[in-house]
mmCIF file of C-alpha atoms and ligand atoms in Angstrom:
data_model
loop_
_atom_site.group_PDB
_atom_site.id
_atom_site.type_symbol
_atom_site.label_atom_id
_atom_site.label_comp_id
_atom_site.label_asym_id
_atom_site.label_seq_id
_atom_site.Cartn_x
_atom_site.Cartn_y
_atom_site.Cartn_z
ATOM 1 C CA MET A 1 53.902 -16.187 -72.798
ATOM 2 C CA GLU A 2 52.841 -13.335 -75.038
ATOM 3 C CA GLU A 3 55.275 -12.537 -77.835
ATOM 4 C CA LYS A 4 57.144 -9.247 -77.517
ATOM 5 C CA LYS A 5 56.252 -6.562 -80.015
ATOM 6 C CA ILE A 6 58.927 -5.709 -82.531
ATOM 7 C CA MET A 7 60.648 -2.357 -82.915
ATOM 8 C CA LEU A 8 63.207 -1.293 -85.515
ATOM 9 C CA SER A 9 65.167 1.812 -86.394
ATOM 10 C CA GLY A 10 68.355 2.925 -88.084
ATOM 11 C CA ILE A 11 70.660 5.904 -88.366
ATOM 12 C CA GLN A 12 72.858 6.673 -91.365
ATOM 13 C CA PRO A 13 76.567 6.692 -90.535
ATOM 14 C CA SER A 14 76.957 9.729 -92.772
ATOM 15 C CA GLY A 15 78.253 11.884 -89.920
ATOM 16 C CA ASP A 16 79.499 11.453 -86.378
ATOM 17 C CA LEU A 17 76.719 10.902 -83.846
ATOM 18 C CA HIS A 18 75.650 13.993 -81.918
ATOM 19 C CA LEU A 19 73.568 15.052 -78.950
ATOM 20 C CA GLY A 20 70.446 15.272 -81.128
ATOM 21 C CA ASN A 21 70.833 11.611 -82.160
ATOM 22 C CA TYR A 22 71.438 10.632 -78.551
ATOM 23 C CA LEU A 23 68.673 12.552 -76.767
ATOM 24 C CA GLY A 24 66.204 12.299 -79.645
ATOM 25 C CA ALA A 25 66.707 8.640 -80.462
ATOM 26 C CA ILE A 26 69.350 6.317 -79.025
ATOM 27 C CA LYS A 27 68.776 7.172 -75.359
ATOM 28 C CA ASN A 28 65.120 6.249 -75.750
ATOM 29 C CA TRP A 29 65.943 3.017 -77.550
ATOM 30 C CA ALA A 30 68.133 1.810 -74.723
ATOM 31 C CA ASP A 31 65.496 0.856 -72.209
ATOM 32 C CA ARG A 32 63.034 -0.696 -74.605
ATOM 33 C CA ALA A 33 64.653 -4.113 -74.805
ATOM 34 C CA GLN A 34 62.655 -5.319 -71.794
ATOM 35 C CA GLU A 35 59.387 -4.701 -73.515
ATOM 36 C CA PHE A 36 60.223 -5.065 -77.204
ATOM 37 C CA ASP A 37 62.215 -7.231 -79.539
ATOM 38 C CA CYS A 38 64.526 -4.530 -80.920
ATOM 39 C CA TYR A 39 66.515 -4.175 -84.142
ATOM 40 C CA TYR A 40 68.864 -1.214 -84.593
ATOM 41 C CA PHE A 41 71.145 -0.832 -87.554
ATOM 42 C CA MET A 42 73.670 1.418 -89.258
ATOM 43 C CA ALA A 43 71.997 2.452 -92.527
ATOM 44 C CA ASP A 44 75.241 2.391 -94.483
ATOM 45 C CA LEU A 45 73.570 1.493 -97.799
ATOM 46 C CA HIS A 46 71.605 4.724 -97.552
ATOM 47 C CA THR A 47 74.682 6.916 -97.110
ATOM 48 C CA ILE A 48 76.033 6.400 -100.622
ATOM 49 C CA THR A 49 73.133 8.307 -102.159
ATOM 50 C CA VAL A 50 75.531 11.167 -101.392
ATOM 51 C CA ARG A 51 79.263 10.733 -102.157
ATOM 52 C CA GLN A 52 81.204 9.341 -99.207
ATOM 53 C CA ASN A 53 84.873 8.953 -98.528
ATOM 54 C CA PRO A 54 85.236 5.129 -98.184
ATOM 55 C CA ALA A 55 87.699 5.196 -95.275
ATOM 56 C CA ASP A 56 85.528 7.691 -93.373
ATOM 57 C CA LEU A 57 82.395 5.665 -93.990
ATOM 58 C CA ARG A 58 84.059 2.523 -92.633
ATOM 59 C CA ARG A 59 85.373 4.349 -89.564
ATOM 60 C CA ARG A 60 82.044 6.019 -88.821
ATOM 61 C CA SER A 61 80.102 2.766 -89.247
ATOM 62 C CA MET A 62 82.276 1.032 -86.638
ATOM 63 C CA GLN A 63 82.270 4.061 -84.380
ATOM 64 C CA GLN A 64 78.497 4.202 -84.567
ATOM 65 C CA LEU A 65 78.245 0.549 -83.582
ATOM 66 C CA ALA A 66 80.590 1.182 -80.631
ATOM 67 C CA ALA A 67 78.549 4.251 -79.648
ATOM 68 C CA TYR A 68 75.251 2.337 -79.780
ATOM 69 C CA ILE A 69 76.696 -0.112 -77.261
ATOM 70 C CA ALA A 70 78.240 2.657 -75.137
ATOM 71 C CA CYS A 71 74.854 4.424 -75.052
ATOM 72 C CA GLY A 72 73.334 1.376 -73.417
ATOM 73 C CA LEU A 73 72.181 -0.850 -76.269
ATOM 74 C CA ASP A 74 73.215 -4.255 -75.033
ATOM 75 C CA PRO A 75 74.014 -6.476 -78.050
ATOM 76 C CA GLU A 76 72.784 -9.490 -76.118
ATOM 77 C CA LYS A 77 69.344 -7.949 -75.764
ATOM 78 C CA ASN A 78 69.099 -6.004 -79.035
ATOM 79 C CA THR A 79 69.957 -7.039 -82.570
ATOM 80 C CA LEU A 80 72.606 -4.550 -83.730
ATOM 81 C CA PHE A 81 73.809 -4.794 -87.297
ATOM 82 C CA LEU A 82 75.178 -3.113 -90.379
ATOM 83 C CA GLN A 83 72.638 -2.896 -93.177
ATOM 84 C CA SER A 84 75.140 -3.803 -95.924
ATOM 85 C CA MET A 85 75.883 -7.125 -94.196
ATOM 86 C CA VAL A 86 72.311 -8.319 -94.621
ATOM 87 C CA PRO A 87 71.775 -8.847 -98.369
ATOM 88 C CA GLN A 88 67.993 -9.204 -98.051
ATOM 89 C CA HIS A 89 67.648 -5.411 -97.747
ATOM 90 C CA ALA A 90 68.827 -4.833 -101.291
ATOM 91 C CA GLN A 91 66.917 -7.875 -102.555
ATOM 92 C CA LEU A 92 63.567 -6.847 -101.117
ATOM 93 C CA SER A 93 64.172 -3.280 -102.196
ATOM 94 C CA TRP A 94 64.152 -4.351 -105.860
ATOM 95 C CA VAL A 95 60.859 -6.196 -105.488
ATOM 96 C CA LEU A 96 59.209 -3.317 -103.636
ATOM 97 C CA SER A 97 60.409 -0.822 -106.221
ATOM 98 C CA CYS A 98 58.071 -2.563 -108.658
ATOM 99 C CA TYR A 99 55.173 -1.838 -106.306
ATOM 100 C CA THR A 100 56.010 1.834 -105.775
ATOM 101 C CA GLN A 101 54.931 4.552 -108.147
ATOM 102 C CA PHE A 102 57.153 7.173 -109.725
ATOM 103 C CA GLY A 103 54.654 9.808 -108.599
ATOM 104 C CA GLU A 104 54.845 8.696 -104.970
ATOM 105 C CA LEU A 105 58.617 8.963 -104.905
ATOM 106 C CA SER A 106 58.501 12.336 -106.653
ATOM 107 C CA ARG A 107 56.416 13.720 -103.809
ATOM 108 C CA MET A 108 58.893 12.856 -101.036
ATOM 109 C CA THR A 109 60.067 16.078 -99.421
ATOM 110 C CA GLN A 110 63.484 14.665 -98.535
ATOM 111 C CA PHE A 111 64.079 13.838 -102.202
ATOM 112 C CA LYS A 112 63.064 17.335 -103.230
ATOM 113 C CA ASP A 113 65.361 18.898 -100.595
ATOM 114 C CA LYS A 114 68.349 16.667 -101.280
ATOM 115 C CA SER A 115 68.127 16.959 -105.032
ATOM 116 C CA ALA A 116 68.020 20.727 -104.670
ATOM 117 C CA LYS A 117 71.122 20.562 -102.470
ATOM 118 C CA HIS A 118 73.136 18.158 -104.646
ATOM 119 C CA LYS A 119 72.211 19.297 -108.136
ATOM 120 C CA ASP A 120 75.305 17.655 -109.643
ATOM 121 C CA ASN A 121 74.397 14.200 -108.325
ATOM 122 C CA ILE A 122 70.665 13.503 -108.464
ATOM 123 C CA ASN A 123 71.194 9.761 -108.752
ATOM 124 C CA ALA A 124 68.567 7.027 -108.997
ATOM 125 C CA GLY A 125 69.450 5.843 -105.480
ATOM 126 C CA LEU A 126 68.490 9.213 -104.052
ATOM 127 C CA PHE A 127 65.143 8.814 -105.767
ATOM 128 C CA THR A 128 64.491 5.203 -104.682
ATOM 129 C CA TYR A 129 65.887 5.674 -101.157
ATOM 130 C CA PRO A 130 62.392 5.425 -99.569
ATOM 131 C CA VAL A 131 61.940 1.996 -101.191
ATOM 132 C CA LEU A 132 65.129 0.739 -99.557
ATOM 133 C CA MET A 133 63.870 2.160 -96.285
ATOM 134 C CA ALA A 134 60.566 0.323 -96.759
ATOM 135 C CA ALA A 135 62.532 -2.893 -97.305
ATOM 136 C CA ASP A 136 64.636 -2.215 -94.162
ATOM 137 C CA ILE A 137 61.447 -1.999 -92.186
ATOM 138 C CA LEU A 138 59.151 -4.614 -93.702
ATOM 139 C CA LEU A 139 61.749 -7.418 -93.611
ATOM 140 C CA TYR A 140 61.509 -7.530 -89.813
ATOM 141 C CA GLN A 141 57.709 -7.288 -89.486
ATOM 142 C CA PRO A 142 57.965 -4.551 -86.834
ATOM 143 C CA HIS A 143 54.991 -3.093 -84.955
ATOM 144 C CA TYR A 144 56.735 0.236 -84.364
ATOM 145 C CA VAL A 145 59.360 2.317 -86.134
ATOM 146 C CA PRO A 146 60.779 5.113 -83.966
ATOM 147 C CA VAL A 147 61.848 7.970 -86.252
ATOM 148 C CA GLY A 148 62.167 11.729 -86.177
ATOM 149 C CA ALA A 149 59.368 13.818 -87.634
ATOM 150 C CA ASP A 150 61.397 14.273 -90.841
ATOM 151 C CA GLN A 151 61.128 10.529 -91.586
ATOM 152 C CA LYS A 152 57.412 10.207 -90.971
ATOM 153 C CA GLN A 153 56.582 10.576 -94.650
ATOM 154 C CA HIS A 154 58.859 7.647 -95.452
ATOM 155 C CA VAL A 155 57.169 5.433 -92.871
ATOM 156 C CA GLU A 156 53.804 6.409 -94.312
ATOM 157 C CA LEU A 157 54.970 5.403 -97.777
ATOM 158 C CA THR A 158 56.188 2.115 -96.267
ATOM 159 C CA ARG A 159 52.681 1.508 -94.946
ATOM 160 C CA ASP A 160 51.180 2.258 -98.359
ATOM 161 C CA ILE A 161 53.570 -0.141 -100.081
ATOM 162 C CA ALA A 162 52.871 -2.860 -97.493
ATOM 163 C CA GLN A 163 49.118 -2.450 -97.838
ATOM 164 C CA ARG A 164 49.308 -2.496 -101.608
ATOM 165 C CA PHE A 165 51.396 -5.670 -101.607
ATOM 166 C CA ASN A 166 49.127 -7.326 -99.029
ATOM 167 C CA SER A 167 46.025 -6.453 -101.009
ATOM 168 C CA ILE A 168 47.406 -8.357 -103.998
ATOM 169 C CA TYR A 169 49.077 -11.326 -102.268
ATOM 170 C CA GLY A 170 47.452 -11.692 -98.838
ATOM 171 C CA ASP A 171 49.009 -10.898 -95.468
ATOM 172 C CA VAL A 172 52.717 -10.852 -96.185
ATOM 173 C CA PHE A 173 53.820 -7.728 -94.294
ATOM 174 C CA ARG A 174 52.830 -6.284 -90.959
ATOM 175 C CA VAL A 175 51.810 -2.653 -91.501
ATOM 176 C CA PRO A 176 54.014 -0.728 -89.015
ATOM 177 C CA GLU A 177 53.214 2.380 -87.003
ATOM 178 C CA PRO A 178 55.601 5.314 -86.885
ATOM 179 C CA TYR A 179 56.646 6.156 -83.335
ATOM 180 C CA ILE A 180 57.447 9.855 -83.225
ATOM 181 C CA PRO A 181 59.156 11.074 -80.044
ATOM 182 C CA LYS A 182 57.452 13.801 -78.046
ATOM 183 C CA ALA A 183 58.304 17.375 -78.972
ATOM 184 C CA GLY A 184 60.678 17.464 -75.992
ATOM 185 C CA ALA A 185 62.993 14.985 -77.623
ATOM 186 C CA ARG A 186 63.692 17.231 -80.584
ATOM 187 C CA ILE A 187 67.001 19.008 -80.173
ATOM 188 C CA TYR A 188 67.858 22.110 -82.181
ATOM 189 C CA GLY A 189 71.223 23.547 -83.184
ATOM 190 C CA LEU A 190 72.887 25.686 -80.495
ATOM 191 C CA THR A 191 73.532 28.482 -82.967
ATOM 192 C CA THR A 192 70.414 27.944 -85.089
ATOM 193 C CA PRO A 193 67.532 27.186 -82.686
ATOM 194 C CA GLY A 194 65.086 27.108 -85.616
ATOM 195 C CA ASP A 195 66.689 24.043 -87.215
ATOM 196 C CA LYS A 196 67.313 20.600 -85.814
ATOM 197 C CA MET A 197 70.836 19.931 -84.570
ATOM 198 C CA SER A 198 72.912 18.881 -87.563
ATOM 199 C CA LYS A 199 76.470 17.946 -88.376
ATOM 200 C CA SER A 200 76.379 20.432 -91.230
ATOM 201 C CA ILE A 201 76.536 23.291 -88.712
ATOM 202 C CA PRO A 202 79.331 21.955 -86.483
ATOM 203 C CA GLU A 203 79.635 25.016 -84.230
ATOM 204 C CA GLY A 204 76.077 24.453 -83.045
ATOM 205 C CA CYS A 205 76.332 20.671 -82.936
ATOM 206 C CA VAL A 206 77.650 18.742 -79.931
ATOM 207 C CA PHE A 207 79.203 15.480 -81.086
ATOM 208 C CA LEU A 208 79.244 12.522 -78.708
ATOM 209 C CA MET A 209 83.016 12.306 -79.122
ATOM 210 C CA ASP A 210 83.726 16.031 -78.582
ATOM 211 C CA ASP A 211 86.268 16.946 -75.909
ATOM 212 C CA PRO A 212 84.795 18.496 -72.755
ATOM 213 C CA ALA A 213 86.565 21.784 -73.507
ATOM 214 C CA VAL A 214 84.981 21.886 -76.956
ATOM 215 C CA ILE A 215 81.536 21.139 -75.528
ATOM 216 C CA ALA A 216 81.935 23.879 -72.908
ATOM 217 C CA ARG A 217 82.872 26.372 -75.612
ATOM 218 C CA LYS A 218 79.916 25.428 -77.823
ATOM 219 C CA PHE A 219 77.490 25.987 -74.954
ATOM 220 C CA LYS A 220 79.076 29.302 -73.978
ATOM 221 C CA ARG A 221 78.466 30.474 -77.532
ATOM 222 C CA ALA A 222 74.923 29.135 -77.754
ATOM 223 C CA VAL A 223 72.305 31.559 -79.034
ATOM 224 C CA THR A 224 69.791 32.540 -76.350
ATOM 225 C CA ASP A 225 67.451 35.335 -77.327
ATOM 226 C CA SER A 226 67.567 38.850 -78.573
ATOM 227 C CA ASP A 227 65.130 40.414 -76.119
ATOM 228 C CA ARG A 228 67.892 40.907 -73.562
ATOM 229 C CA GLU A 229 65.573 39.731 -70.869
ATOM 230 C CA ASN A 230 68.411 37.566 -69.598
ATOM 231 C CA CYS A 231 65.985 35.343 -67.752
ATOM 232 C CA VAL A 232 65.678 31.551 -67.889
ATOM 233 C CA ARG A 233 62.033 31.052 -68.800
ATOM 234 C CA TYR A 234 60.443 28.387 -71.027
ATOM 235 C CA ASP A 235 58.931 30.200 -73.996
ATOM 236 C CA PRO A 236 59.691 28.306 -77.227
ATOM 237 C CA GLU A 237 57.816 30.867 -79.378
ATOM 238 C CA ASN A 238 59.762 33.920 -78.304
ATOM 239 C CA LYS A 239 62.890 32.356 -76.817
ATOM 240 C CA PRO A 240 63.612 29.257 -78.918
ATOM 241 C CA GLY A 241 67.315 29.234 -78.035
ATOM 242 C CA VAL A 242 66.639 29.298 -74.295
ATOM 243 C CA ALA A 243 63.873 26.701 -74.668
ATOM 244 C CA ASN A 244 66.270 24.408 -76.534
ATOM 245 C CA LEU A 245 68.900 24.744 -73.793
ATOM 246 C CA MET A 246 66.256 24.080 -71.143
ATOM 247 C CA ASN A 247 65.120 21.063 -73.079
ATOM 248 C CA ILE A 248 68.656 19.715 -73.230
ATOM 249 C CA TYR A 249 69.174 20.399 -69.529
ATOM 250 C CA ALA A 250 65.859 18.724 -68.686
ATOM 251 C CA SER A 251 66.764 15.666 -70.778
ATOM 252 C CA VAL A 252 70.144 15.129 -69.146
ATOM 253 C CA THR A 253 69.168 15.969 -65.539
ATOM 254 C CA GLY A 254 65.568 14.709 -65.473
ATOM 255 C CA LYS A 255 64.445 18.078 -64.050
ATOM 256 C CA THR A 256 61.195 19.767 -65.083
ATOM 257 C CA PHE A 257 61.087 23.197 -66.744
ATOM 258 C CA GLU A 258 59.648 24.651 -63.546
ATOM 259 C CA GLU A 259 62.483 23.281 -61.474
ATOM 260 C CA ILE A 260 64.965 24.694 -63.956
ATOM 261 C CA GLU A 261 63.353 28.142 -63.885
ATOM 262 C CA LYS A 262 63.576 28.091 -60.074
ATOM 263 C CA GLU A 263 67.161 26.898 -60.081
ATOM 264 C CA PHE A 264 68.292 29.811 -62.245
ATOM 265 C CA GLU A 265 65.964 32.461 -60.859
ATOM 266 C CA GLY A 266 67.730 35.789 -60.683
ATOM 267 C CA GLN A 267 70.732 34.444 -62.593
ATOM 268 C CA GLY A 268 71.331 35.211 -66.229
ATOM 269 C CA TYR A 269 72.414 33.229 -69.242
ATOM 270 C CA GLY A 270 76.028 33.720 -68.182
ATOM 271 C CA VAL A 271 75.391 31.201 -65.405
ATOM 272 C CA PHE A 272 72.819 29.081 -67.186
ATOM 273 C CA LYS A 273 74.723 28.288 -70.388
ATOM 274 C CA PRO A 274 77.874 26.901 -68.708
ATOM 275 C CA ALA A 275 75.687 24.898 -66.330
ATOM 276 C CA VAL A 276 73.961 23.191 -69.268
ATOM 277 C CA GLY A 277 77.365 22.578 -70.839
ATOM 278 C CA GLU A 278 78.649 21.004 -67.622
ATOM 279 C CA ALA A 279 75.625 18.710 -67.322
ATOM 280 C CA VAL A 280 76.040 17.585 -70.938
ATOM 281 C CA ILE A 281 79.772 16.998 -70.452
ATOM 282 C CA GLU A 282 79.079 14.743 -67.475
ATOM 283 C CA THR A 283 76.374 12.841 -69.362
ATOM 284 C CA LEU A 284 78.568 12.271 -72.387
ATOM 285 C CA ARG A 285 81.813 11.506 -70.523
ATOM 286 C CA PRO A 286 81.122 7.816 -69.806
ATOM 287 C CA ILE A 287 79.700 7.350 -73.315
ATOM 288 C CA ARG A 288 82.769 8.838 -74.953
ATOM 289 C CA GLU A 289 85.150 6.833 -72.791
ATOM 290 C CA GLU A 290 83.301 3.589 -73.396
ATOM 291 C CA THR A 291 83.062 4.238 -77.148
ATOM 292 C CA ASP A 292 86.807 4.880 -77.217
ATOM 293 C CA ARG A 293 87.496 1.669 -75.351
ATOM 294 C CA LEU A 294 85.204 -0.386 -77.595
ATOM 295 C CA ILE A 295 86.653 0.987 -80.823
ATOM 296 C CA LYS A 296 90.013 -0.429 -79.804
ATOM 297 C CA ASP A 297 88.466 -3.819 -79.112
ATOM 298 C CA LYS A 298 88.161 -4.877 -82.747
ATOM 299 C CA ALA A 299 87.611 -8.552 -81.971
ATOM 300 C CA TYR A 300 84.648 -7.761 -79.746
ATOM 301 C CA LEU A 301 83.023 -5.414 -82.272
ATOM 302 C CA GLU A 302 83.510 -7.999 -84.966
ATOM 303 C CA SER A 303 81.760 -10.611 -82.852
ATOM 304 C CA VAL A 304 78.877 -8.179 -82.303
ATOM 305 C CA TYR A 305 78.323 -7.348 -85.955
ATOM 306 C CA LYS A 306 78.711 -10.943 -87.084
ATOM 307 C CA GLU A 307 76.206 -12.160 -84.551
ATOM 308 C CA GLY A 308 73.890 -9.222 -85.341
ATOM 309 C CA ALA A 309 74.043 -9.849 -89.092
ATOM 310 C CA ALA A 310 73.357 -13.555 -88.598
ATOM 311 C CA ARG A 311 70.308 -12.885 -86.423
ATOM 312 C CA ALA A 312 68.984 -10.148 -88.711
ATOM 313 C CA SER A 313 69.535 -12.224 -91.804
ATOM 314 C CA TYR A 314 67.713 -15.206 -90.320
ATOM 315 C CA ILE A 315 64.580 -13.114 -89.750
ATOM 316 C CA ALA A 316 64.920 -11.151 -92.996
ATOM 317 C CA SER A 317 65.312 -14.278 -95.107
ATOM 318 C CA LYS A 318 61.998 -15.659 -93.846
ATOM 319 C CA THR A 319 60.152 -12.572 -95.080
ATOM 320 C CA LEU A 320 62.066 -12.472 -98.352
ATOM 321 C CA ARG A 321 61.359 -16.143 -99.058
ATOM 322 C CA LYS A 322 57.638 -15.530 -98.621
ATOM 323 C CA VAL A 323 57.772 -12.508 -100.941
ATOM 324 C CA TYR A 324 59.674 -14.394 -103.654
ATOM 325 C CA LYS A 325 57.174 -17.202 -103.495
ATOM 326 C CA LYS A 326 54.172 -14.869 -103.655
ATOM 327 C CA VAL A 327 55.387 -12.982 -106.707
ATOM 328 C CA GLY A 328 56.126 -16.218 -108.572
ATOM 329 C CA PHE A 329 59.863 -16.849 -108.415
ATOM 330 C CA VAL A 330 60.809 -20.530 -108.543
ATOM 331 C CA GLN A 331 61.933 -21.703 -105.091
ATOM 332 C CA ILE A 332 65.145 -23.642 -104.548
HETATM 333 N N1 LIG B 401 66.214 7.317 -93.493
HETATM 334 C C1 LIG B 401 66.560 7.349 -92.100
HETATM 335 C C2 LIG B 401 67.228 8.684 -91.775
HETATM 336 O O1 LIG B 401 67.872 9.253 -92.626
HETATM 337 C C3 LIG B 401 67.479 6.235 -91.718
HETATM 338 C C4 LIG B 401 66.820 4.921 -91.980
HETATM 339 C C5 LIG B 401 67.095 4.085 -93.024
HETATM 340 C C6 LIG B 401 65.787 4.330 -91.230
HETATM 341 N N2 LIG B 401 66.312 2.993 -92.941
HETATM 342 C C7 LIG B 401 65.487 3.105 -91.874
HETATM 343 C C8 LIG B 401 65.094 4.697 -90.069
HETATM 344 C C9 LIG B 401 64.496 2.251 -91.390
HETATM 345 C C10 LIG B 401 64.099 3.839 -89.594
HETATM 346 C C11 LIG B 401 63.808 2.633 -90.241
HETATM 347 O O2 LIG B 401 67.136 9.129 -90.651
#
């Protein structure tokens, strides 16, 4: 039998999961387990590059694990784990940091953005964050790394680091490919259709755990367009708000843009917006209910993360052992 290809990705539990995370990432991860050997983790080590409230971080990490499962990631078929429970991430990160140049890290756009935003806390972790991400990835020898377009630069750096290391020591790491979702999977804020949906603008962000009434209200207030055409037509250039809503509606119903235009022909945004809201509410309802149920089942979640950490650590330790040997550390 041919070995399955390996896929890996992570999301930082720095905010509650939202519709952008679900439609842009997690939903697409869920049906890959047939074809790929999949690793999905909560990137909790990454979150502390920005100050976190410890109790919130713990709660969100567990909630994110519960939500992964509720979104269809079966822990029997996927390796689900918390990054901080697998010590090899931090260990490999140190080694790789010695094979990454200051200049390379200085050029990372996310570093430039985040250090501009948090001027009072430009810590070394913020700077070396892409090295930790490279370690996250390379430990598992994945073929593909599904990430949003904003993380592509980090995956490219990961490839450079892997190639550099391999050119010195032989084939230690598989050089992974980024796996960027199609444009359709990118979800923008409901009130800011120029920017991706983000927890930092909560009124335009639909959280997976939002109440139906809250979701309905957010969609009613969604920005459409300013041309007063009041017509549901897919035109992302001139009507980005409407295009975003159509995209969301298409993602949750499986309908094409043409079908959507037909469905709302002759009806304005006053009908369209609540209809999108309703479709999203129905999509998220079972996810929210299942997440809620799982969060209460502490023993089950504990068994999932223990098992996940054990599996992840087993694979990660094989790569780390090879790396330690190659660079010249004495083996036990
Ligand atoms: N940096 C990613 C983000 O902020 C999260 C992440 C950390 C990640 N490690 C990763 C994604 C490894 C993919 C693979 O979105």
